[in-house]
mmCIF file of C-alpha atoms in Angstrom:
data_model
loop_
_atom_site.group_PDB
_atom_site.id
_atom_site.type_symbol
_atom_site.label_atom_id
_atom_site.label_comp_id
_atom_site.label_asym_id
_atom_site.label_seq_id
_atom_site.Cartn_x
_atom_site.Cartn_y
_atom_site.Cartn_z
ATOM 1 C CA MET A 1 -11.274 64.865 -2.807
ATOM 2 C CA ASP A 2 -12.896 61.665 -1.755
ATOM 3 C CA THR A 3 -16.490 60.598 -1.601
ATOM 4 C CA VAL A 4 -16.595 61.408 2.090
ATOM 5 C CA ARG A 5 -15.599 64.630 1.553
ATOM 6 C CA THR A 6 -17.925 65.350 -1.204
ATOM 7 C CA SER A 7 -20.981 63.890 0.979
ATOM 8 C CA SER A 8 -19.843 66.438 3.487
ATOM 9 C CA LEU A 9 -19.897 69.471 1.306
ATOM 10 C CA LEU A 10 -23.198 68.609 -0.074
ATOM 11 C CA LYS A 11 -24.586 68.313 3.616
ATOM 12 C CA ASN A 12 -24.040 72.129 3.507
ATOM 13 C CA LYS A 13 -27.567 73.551 2.438
ATOM 14 C CA SER A 14 -26.065 77.036 1.454
ATOM 15 C CA LEU A 15 -23.664 75.396 -0.893
ATOM 16 C CA ARG A 16 -26.430 73.135 -2.266
ATOM 17 C CA SER A 17 -28.522 76.050 -2.935
ATOM 18 C CA LEU A 18 -25.687 78.226 -4.656
ATOM 19 C CA MET A 19 -24.767 74.825 -6.499
ATOM 20 C CA LEU A 20 -28.245 74.770 -7.959
ATOM 21 C CA ALA A 21 -28.202 78.235 -8.735
ATOM 22 C CA ARG A 22 -25.317 78.127 -10.625
ATOM 23 C CA VAL A 23 -26.637 75.264 -12.475
ATOM 24 C CA SER A 24 -29.808 76.584 -13.532
ATOM 25 C CA THR A 25 -27.864 79.865 -14.531
ATOM 26 C CA ASN A 26 -25.189 77.974 -16.404
ATOM 27 C CA PHE A 27 -28.025 75.874 -18.259
ATOM 28 C CA ALA A 28 -30.024 78.960 -19.095
ATOM 29 C CA TYR A 29 -26.819 80.732 -20.219
ATOM 30 C CA GLN A 30 -25.738 78.136 -22.452
ATOM 31 C CA MET A 31 -29.090 77.952 -24.103
ATOM 32 C CA LEU A 32 -29.155 81.458 -24.500
ATOM 33 C CA THR A 33 -25.883 81.484 -26.137
ATOM 34 C CA VAL A 34 -26.825 79.041 -28.809
ATOM 35 C CA ALA A 35 -30.190 80.988 -29.634
ATOM 36 C CA ILE A 36 -28.644 84.259 -29.868
ATOM 37 C CA GLY A 37 -25.535 83.120 -31.850
ATOM 38 C CA TRP A 38 -27.678 81.085 -34.396
ATOM 39 C CA GLN A 39 -30.431 83.648 -34.622
ATOM 40 C CA MET A 40 -27.977 86.448 -35.381
ATOM 41 C CA TYR A 41 -26.349 84.719 -38.058
ATOM 42 C CA SER A 42 -29.637 83.491 -39.382
ATOM 43 C CA LEU A 43 -30.701 87.248 -39.813
ATOM 44 C CA THR A 44 -27.466 88.362 -41.018
ATOM 45 C CA HIS A 45 -25.199 85.488 -42.455
ATOM 46 C CA SER A 46 -22.382 87.882 -41.101
ATOM 47 C CA ALA A 47 -19.360 87.515 -38.911
ATOM 48 C CA PHE A 48 -19.276 90.755 -38.135
ATOM 49 C CA TYR A 49 -22.661 90.442 -36.505
ATOM 50 C CA LEU A 50 -21.566 87.848 -34.611
ATOM 51 C CA GLY A 51 -18.665 89.974 -33.208
ATOM 52 C CA LEU A 52 -21.256 92.612 -32.376
ATOM 53 C CA VAL A 53 -23.020 90.129 -29.988
ATOM 54 C CA GLY A 54 -19.854 89.827 -28.070
ATOM 55 C CA LEU A 55 -19.099 93.617 -27.855
ATOM 56 C CA VAL A 56 -22.694 94.441 -26.673
ATOM 57 C CA GLN A 57 -22.443 91.911 -24.094
ATOM 58 C CA PHE A 58 -18.728 93.184 -22.913
ATOM 59 C CA LEU A 59 -19.502 97.013 -22.559
ATOM 60 C CA PRO A 60 -22.102 96.973 -19.927
ATOM 61 C CA MET A 61 -19.458 94.638 -17.943
ATOM 62 C CA LEU A 62 -16.793 97.410 -18.708
ATOM 63 C CA LEU A 63 -18.882 100.450 -17.553
ATOM 64 C CA LEU A 64 -20.605 98.681 -14.542
ATOM 65 C CA SER A 65 -18.370 96.409 -12.946
ATOM 66 C CA LEU A 66 -16.403 98.471 -10.671
ATOM 67 C CA PHE A 67 -19.362 100.177 -9.324
ATOM 68 C CA VAL A 68 -21.018 96.713 -8.872
ATOM 69 C CA GLY A 69 -17.833 95.409 -6.937
ATOM 70 C CA GLN A 70 -18.240 98.271 -4.463
ATOM 71 C CA LEU A 71 -22.089 97.747 -4.078
ATOM 72 C CA SER A 72 -21.460 94.016 -3.398
ATOM 73 C CA ASP A 73 -18.609 94.799 -0.751
ATOM 74 C CA ARG A 74 -21.126 97.044 0.778
ATOM 75 C CA HIS A 75 -24.557 95.421 0.505
ATOM 76 C CA ASP A 76 -26.205 91.877 0.632
ATOM 77 C CA ARG A 77 -24.693 90.000 -2.492
ATOM 78 C CA ARG A 78 -27.719 87.748 -2.334
ATOM 79 C CA LYS A 79 -30.106 90.196 -2.863
ATOM 80 C CA ILE A 80 -28.017 91.918 -5.586
ATOM 81 C CA ILE A 81 -27.785 88.597 -7.689
ATOM 82 C CA SER A 82 -31.475 88.029 -7.095
ATOM 83 C CA ILE A 83 -32.781 91.428 -8.215
ATOM 84 C CA SER A 84 -29.929 91.256 -11.434
ATOM 85 C CA GLN A 85 -31.519 87.790 -12.411
ATOM 86 C CA ILE A 86 -35.142 88.816 -12.344
ATOM 87 C CA ALA A 87 -34.479 91.835 -14.506
ATOM 88 C CA GLU A 88 -32.439 89.479 -16.746
ATOM 89 C CA SER A 89 -35.559 87.298 -17.103
ATOM 90 C CA ILE A 90 -37.874 90.378 -17.951
ATOM 91 C CA SER A 91 -35.507 91.287 -20.908
ATOM 92 C CA ILE A 92 -35.380 87.810 -21.877
ATOM 93 C CA PHE A 93 -39.114 87.320 -21.793
ATOM 94 C CA VAL A 94 -39.362 90.591 -23.986
ATOM 95 C CA LEU A 95 -37.219 88.655 -26.298
ATOM 96 C CA ALA A 96 -39.729 85.815 -26.462
ATOM 97 C CA PHE A 97 -42.422 88.093 -26.831
ATOM 98 C CA GLY A 98 -40.617 89.726 -30.042
ATOM 99 C CA ASN A 99 -40.199 86.644 -31.684
ATOM 100 C CA TYR A 100 -43.644 85.466 -31.117
ATOM 101 C CA SER A 101 -44.887 88.906 -32.629
ATOM 102 C CA GLY A 102 -42.460 88.785 -35.493
ATOM 103 C CA TRP A 103 -40.969 92.469 -34.436
ATOM 104 C CA ILE A 104 -37.323 91.314 -34.236
ATOM 105 C CA THR A 105 -34.645 92.667 -36.182
ATOM 106 C CA LYS A 106 -30.678 92.803 -36.051
ATOM 107 C CA GLU A 107 -31.030 96.042 -34.424
ATOM 108 C CA ARG A 108 -33.580 95.572 -31.850
ATOM 109 C CA PHE A 109 -32.150 91.893 -31.199
ATOM 110 C CA LEU A 110 -28.959 93.693 -30.250
ATOM 111 C CA ILE A 111 -30.639 96.358 -28.116
ATOM 112 C CA ILE A 112 -32.273 93.516 -26.050
ATOM 113 C CA ILE A 113 -29.084 91.502 -25.729
ATOM 114 C CA PHE A 114 -27.393 95.082 -24.330
ATOM 115 C CA LEU A 115 -30.009 95.317 -21.669
ATOM 116 C CA ILE A 116 -29.709 91.634 -20.707
ATOM 117 C CA ALA A 117 -25.925 92.123 -20.316
ATOM 118 C CA VAL A 118 -26.490 95.314 -18.135
ATOM 119 C CA ALA A 119 -28.620 93.215 -15.614
ATOM 120 C CA HIS A 120 -26.203 90.390 -15.987
ATOM 121 C CA SER A 121 -23.150 92.536 -15.139
ATOM 122 C CA PHE A 122 -24.597 93.214 -11.567
ATOM 123 C CA GLU A 123 -25.233 89.384 -10.986
ATOM 124 C CA GLY A 124 -21.363 88.676 -11.883
ATOM 125 C CA PRO A 125 -19.240 90.060 -8.994
ATOM 126 C CA PRO A 126 -21.525 89.174 -6.195
ATOM 127 C CA MET A 127 -21.891 85.570 -7.290
ATOM 128 C CA GLN A 128 -18.372 85.132 -7.653
ATOM 129 C CA ALA A 129 -17.660 86.435 -4.280
ATOM 130 C CA LEU A 130 -20.309 84.523 -2.587
ATOM 131 C CA LEU A 131 -18.917 81.214 -2.321
ATOM 132 C CA PRO A 132 -15.959 82.085 0.533
ATOM 133 C CA ASN A 133 -19.140 83.252 2.632
ATOM 134 C CA ILE A 134 -20.404 79.800 2.811
ATOM 135 C CA VAL A 135 -17.556 77.260 3.007
ATOM 136 C CA GLU A 136 -14.558 77.312 5.276
ATOM 137 C CA LYS A 137 -11.061 78.304 3.435
ATOM 138 C CA ASP A 138 -9.369 74.951 4.147
ATOM 139 C CA ILE A 139 -12.090 73.010 1.931
ATOM 140 C CA PHE A 140 -12.363 76.135 -0.488
ATOM 141 C CA PRO A 141 -10.500 74.559 -3.098
ATOM 142 C CA SER A 142 -12.298 71.335 -2.993
ATOM 143 C CA ALA A 143 -15.716 73.251 -3.092
ATOM 144 C CA SER A 144 -14.584 75.133 -5.814
ATOM 145 C CA ALA A 145 -14.037 72.252 -8.082
ATOM 146 C CA LEU A 146 -17.235 70.564 -6.619
ATOM 147 C CA MET A 147 -18.941 73.989 -7.861
ATOM 148 C CA SER A 148 -17.299 74.125 -11.381
ATOM 149 C CA SER A 149 -18.181 70.141 -11.940
ATOM 150 C CA ALA A 150 -21.829 70.833 -11.079
ATOM 151 C CA SER A 151 -22.100 73.698 -13.482
ATOM 152 C CA GLN A 152 -20.069 72.084 -16.425
ATOM 153 C CA PHE A 153 -22.986 69.382 -16.245
ATOM 154 C CA ALA A 154 -25.451 72.166 -16.826
ATOM 155 C CA VAL A 155 -23.053 73.470 -19.698
ATOM 156 C CA ILE A 156 -22.830 69.984 -21.242
ATOM 157 C CA ILE A 157 -26.692 69.804 -21.299
ATOM 158 C CA GLY A 158 -27.629 73.290 -22.034
ATOM 159 C CA PRO A 159 -26.288 73.901 -25.688
ATOM 160 C CA GLY A 160 -27.440 70.521 -26.960
ATOM 161 C CA VAL A 161 -31.123 70.999 -25.583
ATOM 162 C CA GLY A 162 -30.758 74.703 -26.583
ATOM 163 C CA GLY A 163 -30.126 73.415 -30.128
ATOM 164 C CA ILE A 164 -32.933 71.055 -30.295
ATOM 165 C CA LEU A 165 -35.321 73.459 -28.577
ATOM 166 C CA TYR A 166 -34.587 76.045 -31.482
ATOM 167 C CA HIS A 167 -36.085 73.801 -33.817
ATOM 168 C CA PHE A 168 -39.191 74.502 -32.269
ATOM 169 C CA GLY A 169 -38.932 78.151 -32.367
ATOM 170 C CA ALA A 170 -36.950 80.799 -30.564
ATOM 171 C CA THR A 171 -40.056 81.980 -28.648
ATOM 172 C CA LEU A 172 -39.975 78.557 -26.492
ATOM 173 C CA ILE A 173 -36.208 78.768 -25.749
ATOM 174 C CA TYR A 174 -36.267 82.237 -24.730
ATOM 175 C CA SER A 175 -39.378 81.427 -22.525
ATOM 176 C CA ILE A 176 -37.433 78.510 -20.789
ATOM 177 C CA VAL A 177 -34.282 80.581 -20.283
ATOM 178 C CA GLY A 178 -36.133 83.674 -18.365
ATOM 179 C CA SER A 179 -37.805 81.092 -16.275
ATOM 180 C CA LEU A 180 -34.656 79.152 -15.371
ATOM 181 C CA LEU A 181 -33.479 82.486 -14.225
ATOM 182 C CA LEU A 182 -36.185 83.293 -11.989
ATOM 183 C CA VAL A 183 -35.467 79.725 -10.323
ATOM 184 C CA SER A 184 -31.812 80.849 -9.641
ATOM 185 C CA SER A 185 -33.090 84.088 -8.323
ATOM 186 C CA ILE A 186 -35.333 82.195 -5.716
ATOM 187 C CA LEU A 187 -32.461 79.647 -4.841
ATOM 188 C CA VAL A 188 -29.922 82.498 -4.216
ATOM 189 C CA SER A 189 -32.106 84.192 -1.794
ATOM 190 C CA GLN A 190 -32.330 80.872 0.180
ATOM 191 C CA ILE A 191 -28.493 80.977 1.107
ATOM 192 C CA LEU A 192 -27.693 81.521 4.711
ATOM 193 C CA ILE A 193 -24.140 83.260 5.150
ATOM 194 C CA ILE A 194 -21.898 82.071 7.695
ATOM 195 C CA LYS A 195 -18.979 84.258 8.017
ATOM 196 C CA GLU A 196 -18.959 87.789 6.391
ATOM 197 C CA GLU A 197 -16.394 90.500 7.038
ATOM 198 C CA ARG A 198 -17.786 94.381 6.701
ATOM 199 C CA LYS A 199 -15.605 97.411 6.949
ATOM 200 C CA ASN A 200 -17.388 101.090 6.875
ATOM 201 C CA GLU A 201 -15.410 102.229 4.202
ATOM 202 C CA PRO A 202 -16.745 105.578 2.475
ATOM 203 C CA ALA A 203 -18.045 105.267 -0.885
ATOM 204 C CA ASN A 204 -15.608 107.467 -2.902
ATOM 205 C CA LEU A 205 -13.550 107.139 -5.861
ATOM 206 C CA LYS A 206 -10.440 105.413 -3.635
ATOM 207 C CA SER A 207 -12.864 102.703 -2.633
ATOM 208 C CA LEU A 208 -14.295 102.461 -6.155
ATOM 209 C CA PHE A 209 -10.810 101.518 -7.525
ATOM 210 C CA ALA A 210 -9.785 99.633 -4.297
ATOM 211 C CA GLY A 211 -10.070 96.340 -6.408
ATOM 212 C CA ILE A 212 -7.622 97.526 -9.298
ATOM 213 C CA SER A 213 -5.109 98.767 -6.477
ATOM 214 C CA PHE A 214 -5.254 95.650 -4.679
ATOM 215 C CA ILE A 215 -4.365 93.492 -7.661
ATOM 216 C CA LYS A 216 -1.678 95.964 -8.984
ATOM 217 C CA SER A 217 -0.159 95.057 -5.279
ATOM 218 C CA ARG A 218 -0.409 91.492 -5.904
ATOM 219 C CA PRO A 219 1.839 90.099 -8.771
ATOM 220 C CA ILE A 220 0.512 86.689 -8.273
ATOM 221 C CA ILE A 221 -3.128 87.481 -8.815
ATOM 222 C CA LEU A 222 -2.278 90.333 -11.913
ATOM 223 C CA GLY A 223 -0.611 87.634 -13.748
ATOM 224 C CA ALA A 224 -3.472 84.986 -13.300
ATOM 225 C CA ILE A 225 -6.216 87.142 -14.416
ATOM 226 C CA SER A 226 -4.147 89.198 -17.008
ATOM 227 C CA LEU A 227 -2.936 85.614 -18.545
ATOM 228 C CA ASP A 228 -6.738 84.338 -18.849
ATOM 229 C CA LEU A 229 -7.800 87.938 -20.549
ATOM 230 C CA PHE A 230 -5.202 87.863 -23.210
ATOM 231 C CA ALA A 231 -5.170 84.296 -23.804
ATOM 232 C CA VAL A 232 -8.714 83.562 -24.276
ATOM 233 C CA LEU A 233 -9.034 87.025 -26.148
ATOM 234 C CA PHE A 234 -6.911 85.619 -28.775
ATOM 235 C CA GLY A 235 -8.174 82.254 -28.637
ATOM 236 C CA GLY A 236 -11.983 83.099 -28.866
ATOM 237 C CA ALA A 237 -12.811 80.419 -31.605
ATOM 238 C CA THR A 238 -15.999 79.396 -29.998
ATOM 239 C CA ALA A 239 -17.442 82.644 -31.187
ATOM 240 C CA LEU A 240 -17.250 81.351 -34.785
ATOM 241 C CA LEU A 241 -18.914 78.072 -33.791
ATOM 242 C CA PRO A 242 -22.223 79.008 -35.787
ATOM 243 C CA ILE A 243 -20.094 79.745 -38.854
ATOM 244 C CA TYR A 244 -18.406 76.385 -38.464
ATOM 245 C CA ALA A 245 -21.576 74.456 -37.843
ATOM 246 C CA SER A 246 -23.054 76.082 -40.894
ATOM 247 C CA ASN A 247 -20.589 76.497 -43.578
ATOM 248 C CA ILE A 248 -17.705 73.981 -42.677
ATOM 249 C CA LEU A 249 -19.090 71.102 -40.801
ATOM 250 C CA HIS A 250 -22.641 71.384 -42.290
ATOM 251 C CA ILE A 251 -24.299 70.152 -39.072
ATOM 252 C CA GLY A 252 -27.003 72.769 -38.358
ATOM 253 C CA SER A 253 -28.128 74.197 -35.157
ATOM 254 C CA PHE A 254 -28.341 70.872 -33.099
ATOM 255 C CA GLY A 255 -24.656 70.350 -34.546
ATOM 256 C CA LEU A 256 -23.846 73.731 -33.131
ATOM 257 C CA GLY A 257 -25.599 72.585 -29.791
ATOM 258 C CA ILE A 258 -23.196 69.735 -29.835
ATOM 259 C CA LEU A 259 -19.955 71.522 -30.414
ATOM 260 C CA ARG A 260 -21.212 74.005 -27.825
ATOM 261 C CA SER A 261 -21.092 70.965 -25.480
ATOM 262 C CA ALA A 262 -17.885 69.591 -26.252
ATOM 263 C CA PRO A 263 -15.869 72.250 -24.178
ATOM 264 C CA ALA A 264 -18.156 71.397 -20.930
ATOM 265 C CA VAL A 265 -17.851 67.707 -21.415
ATOM 266 C CA GLY A 266 -13.934 68.006 -21.079
ATOM 267 C CA ALA A 267 -14.725 70.552 -18.325
ATOM 268 C CA LEU A 268 -17.015 68.359 -16.483
ATOM 269 C CA LEU A 269 -14.697 65.266 -16.591
ATOM 270 C CA MET A 270 -11.539 67.521 -15.700
ATOM 271 C CA SER A 271 -13.531 69.032 -12.621
ATOM 272 C CA ALA A 272 -14.553 65.419 -11.304
ATOM 273 C CA VAL A 273 -10.804 64.598 -11.465
ATOM 274 C CA LEU A 274 -9.947 67.988 -9.598
ATOM 275 C CA ALA A 275 -12.491 67.580 -7.138
ATOM 276 C CA ARG A 276 -11.164 63.991 -5.949
ATOM 277 C CA ARG A 277 -7.873 64.906 -6.492
ATOM 278 C CA PRO A 278 -7.632 68.756 -5.701
ATOM 279 C CA LEU A 279 -3.965 70.265 -6.919
ATOM 280 C CA ASN A 280 -1.743 70.542 -4.239
ATOM 281 C CA GLU A 281 1.695 71.226 -5.910
ATOM 282 C CA LYS A 282 3.258 73.328 -8.806
ATOM 283 C CA VAL A 283 0.003 75.115 -9.030
ATOM 284 C CA GLY A 284 1.169 77.978 -11.202
ATOM 285 C CA ARG A 285 3.424 75.592 -13.690
ATOM 286 C CA THR A 286 0.086 73.671 -14.083
ATOM 287 C CA MET A 287 -1.790 76.482 -14.867
ATOM 288 C CA PHE A 288 0.258 77.639 -17.843
ATOM 289 C CA ILE A 289 0.817 74.130 -19.158
ATOM 290 C CA ALA A 290 -3.032 74.168 -19.214
ATOM 291 C CA VAL A 291 -3.415 77.204 -21.130
ATOM 292 C CA ILE A 292 -0.840 75.860 -23.409
ATOM 293 C CA PHE A 293 -2.891 73.136 -24.401
ATOM 294 C CA PHE A 294 -5.803 75.450 -24.558
ATOM 295 C CA GLY A 295 -4.036 77.265 -27.511
ATOM 296 C CA ILE A 296 -2.934 74.134 -29.168
ATOM 297 C CA SER A 297 -6.652 72.703 -29.269
ATOM 298 C CA THR A 298 -7.630 75.877 -30.913
ATOM 299 C CA ILE A 299 -5.296 75.568 -33.611
ATOM 300 C CA ILE A 300 -6.580 71.653 -34.190
ATOM 301 C CA PHE A 301 -10.054 72.749 -34.108
ATOM 302 C CA ALA A 302 -9.478 75.533 -36.514
ATOM 303 C CA ILE A 303 -7.829 73.710 -39.345
ATOM 304 C CA SER A 304 -10.267 70.826 -38.864
ATOM 305 C CA LYS A 305 -13.253 69.608 -41.217
ATOM 306 C CA SER A 306 -14.148 66.639 -39.252
ATOM 307 C CA VAL A 307 -16.833 66.597 -36.700
ATOM 308 C CA ILE A 308 -14.968 63.950 -34.641
ATOM 309 C CA VAL A 309 -11.762 65.715 -34.534
ATOM 310 C CA SER A 310 -13.356 69.189 -33.940
ATOM 311 C CA PHE A 311 -15.446 67.642 -31.266
ATOM 312 C CA LEU A 312 -12.345 66.227 -29.642
ATOM 313 C CA ALA A 313 -10.382 69.644 -29.976
ATOM 314 C CA LEU A 314 -12.906 71.391 -28.165
ATOM 315 C CA PHE A 315 -13.143 68.789 -25.529
ATOM 316 C CA VAL A 316 -9.309 69.241 -24.593
ATOM 317 C CA LEU A 317 -9.880 72.774 -25.033
ATOM 318 C CA GLY A 318 -12.668 72.681 -21.996
ATOM 319 C CA ALA A 319 -10.406 70.456 -19.830
ATOM 320 C CA SER A 320 -7.336 72.514 -20.014
ATOM 321 C CA ASP A 321 -9.438 75.473 -19.518
ATOM 322 C CA VAL A 322 -11.018 74.526 -16.385
ATOM 323 C CA ILE A 323 -7.573 73.528 -14.942
ATOM 324 C CA SER A 324 -6.930 77.288 -15.219
ATOM 325 C CA VAL A 325 -10.116 78.438 -14.153
ATOM 326 C CA VAL A 326 -10.131 76.570 -10.844
ATOM 327 C CA ILE A 327 -6.504 77.736 -10.258
ATOM 328 C CA ARG A 328 -7.160 81.156 -10.969
ATOM 329 C CA SER A 329 -10.293 81.542 -9.055
ATOM 330 C CA THR A 330 -8.828 79.665 -6.206
ATOM 331 C CA LEU A 331 -5.764 82.121 -5.904
ATOM 332 C CA VAL A 332 -7.934 85.188 -6.328
ATOM 333 C CA GLN A 333 -10.434 84.241 -3.522
ATOM 334 C CA LEU A 334 -8.112 82.825 -1.089
ATOM 335 C CA GLU A 335 -5.601 85.661 -1.568
ATOM 336 C CA THR A 336 -8.247 88.312 -1.236
ATOM 337 C CA PRO A 337 -9.874 89.687 2.009
ATOM 338 C CA ASP A 338 -13.493 89.148 2.269
ATOM 339 C CA ASN A 339 -14.066 93.015 2.596
ATOM 340 C CA MET A 340 -12.346 93.232 -0.821
ATOM 341 C CA ARG A 341 -13.804 90.462 -2.614
ATOM 342 C CA GLY A 342 -16.455 92.050 -4.312
ATOM 343 C CA ARG A 343 -14.475 94.814 -5.867
ATOM 344 C CA VAL A 344 -11.483 92.047 -6.983
ATOM 345 C CA SER A 345 -14.235 90.034 -8.384
ATOM 346 C CA SER A 346 -15.822 93.091 -10.456
ATOM 347 C CA VAL A 347 -12.179 93.500 -11.798
ATOM 348 C CA ASN A 348 -11.896 89.940 -12.378
ATOM 349 C CA MET A 349 -15.104 90.290 -14.189
ATOM 350 C CA ILE A 350 -13.844 93.057 -16.338
ATOM 351 C CA PHE A 351 -11.269 90.960 -17.550
ATOM 352 C CA ILE A 352 -13.093 87.607 -17.914
ATOM 353 C CA GLY A 353 -15.673 89.725 -19.898
ATOM 354 C CA THR A 354 -12.663 91.348 -22.206
ATOM 355 C CA SER A 355 -11.491 88.002 -22.831
ATOM 356 C CA ASN A 356 -14.860 86.305 -23.467
ATOM 357 C CA GLN A 357 -17.255 88.750 -25.014
ATOM 358 C CA LEU A 358 -14.442 91.251 -26.489
ATOM 359 C CA GLY A 359 -12.604 87.889 -27.442
ATOM 360 C CA GLU A 360 -15.508 87.261 -29.596
ATOM 361 C CA PHE A 361 -15.811 90.455 -31.175
ATOM 362 C CA GLU A 362 -12.214 90.529 -32.063
ATOM 363 C CA SER A 363 -12.769 87.038 -33.565
ATOM 364 C CA GLY A 364 -15.840 88.282 -35.637
ATOM 365 C CA ILE A 365 -13.841 91.157 -36.849
ATOM 366 C CA THR A 366 -10.723 89.220 -37.681
ATOM 367 C CA ALA A 367 -12.936 86.330 -39.354
ATOM 368 C CA SER A 368 -14.632 89.080 -41.367
ATOM 369 C CA PHE A 369 -11.160 90.281 -42.924
ATOM 370 C CA PHE A 370 -9.256 87.111 -43.142
ATOM 371 C CA GLY A 371 -11.579 84.481 -43.157
ATOM 372 C CA THR A 372 -13.075 82.211 -40.577
ATOM 373 C CA VAL A 373 -10.257 79.249 -40.499
ATOM 374 C CA PRO A 374 -7.357 81.859 -40.461
ATOM 375 C CA ALA A 375 -9.188 83.674 -37.696
ATOM 376 C CA ALA A 376 -9.392 80.876 -35.314
ATOM 377 C CA LEU A 377 -5.641 79.571 -36.225
ATOM 378 C CA LEU A 378 -4.252 83.076 -35.583
ATOM 379 C CA GLY A 379 -6.005 82.841 -32.060
ATOM 380 C CA GLY A 380 -4.801 79.600 -31.174
ATOM 381 C CA ILE A 381 -1.257 80.790 -32.184
ATOM 382 C CA GLY A 382 -1.633 84.083 -30.139
ATOM 383 C CA THR A 383 -2.701 82.136 -26.997
ATOM 384 C CA ILE A 384 0.740 80.133 -27.050
ATOM 385 C CA ILE A 385 2.497 83.409 -27.342
ATOM 386 C CA VAL A 386 0.854 84.971 -24.771
ATOM 387 C CA VAL A 387 1.884 82.138 -22.297
ATOM 388 C CA LEU A 388 5.630 82.290 -23.157
ATOM 389 C CA ILE A 389 5.466 85.962 -22.393
ATOM 390 C CA TRP A 390 3.707 85.663 -19.158
ATOM 391 C CA ILE A 391 6.267 83.212 -17.963
ATOM 392 C CA LYS A 392 8.950 85.884 -18.290
ATOM 393 C CA LEU A 393 6.692 88.840 -17.023
ATOM 394 C CA PHE A 394 5.322 86.896 -13.913
ATOM 395 C CA PRO A 395 7.606 84.279 -12.551
ATOM 396 C CA SER A 396 6.366 84.666 -9.299
ATOM 397 C CA LEU A 397 3.156 83.309 -10.714
ATOM 398 C CA PHE A 398 4.794 80.374 -12.382
ATOM 399 C CA ASN A 399 6.608 79.177 -9.429
ATOM 400 C CA VAL A 400 3.487 78.941 -7.016
ATOM 401 C CA ASN A 401 3.777 75.921 -5.575
ATOM 402 C CA LYS A 402 0.670 75.529 -3.309
ATOM 403 C CA PHE A 403 -2.468 77.703 -2.395
ATOM 404 C CA VAL A 404 -1.808 80.008 0.244
ATOM 405 C CA THR A 405 -4.332 82.042 2.484
ATOM 406 C CA SER A 406 -4.520 85.979 2.915
ATOM 407 C CA GLU A 407 -5.183 86.962 6.363
ATOM 408 C CA SER A 408 -4.817 90.625 5.432
#
């Protein structure tokens, strides 16, 4: 996408509001992730408890996402997002107060993280389904890349800022995170919908599981989101970053923030490339190659004892990941009719949550049994094996050449 196209997209006030909301949200979550990981490891010095953080974040998503998807296809997606972010901010403010008062224990810490995850479960599907309602389909790939680029900017800065702010106390960082989510909720409420398709479907079990049925009937969508699920599930080395920063690379909480930023730096630069030059050919093959590079980068990071090499490995990991994310999200959104996007996005969020949060749990458990480095190394190898298997299972996805638009 050229400069003229970028300028044209940014004239869309609703797109700007959504972009700023995502920037604010991503900035908040990146700081929150650094703070939670470092505080939990400080409280327990346990890879197992780092894994539990991922598990308590995953369970609400697993249990609630289908319901939220149906909700977002029947009601105003903006209101659902705003209310959920307000609820998240309240829980985070409680976490800030708990640290200020000194009554935080590892058990109470996990409970509050669980409550934050419950509120966050209501945010994901409608947020994912909102972009197609404010831009035309022919510019959606460019808008998606632009949105990813802006979001990654916050993801780059957030971890580093979080690492710095943590030196001044957990209370401060949690207070800022809660405030940023409140700002995001206001921005989302200002978005104007230009097109929306609603069907008066009864709220029953068939409607609830319609997203699953739709995905099963579309091998390309099923292959794309399941590839992400299993590849990232095994390649979740980022869950072990607090251990790498503390015990292997010896760089402290600020260094943890730098490592957390590395994938986002790569993702931002790659997003900028994709925004200027959208993928137009061999998109399926490109996605598989990108995930292979994700696995290779994980292996290099796993065995590295150099801060520079580790940063570069995570940089490439982030760049390759954003390629697969942009392709997958574009395939899912363009091949799904609007009246199904909430429910399809909810299933997609379950897959993403499984790969990310459950992947963190898997990494924590594996590390507790085999050690940190072997766990990360096995994860990278597992990612590459998954790619090779998925090429055989989903040849239609591998052979996708161009993005197509569903009118069904």
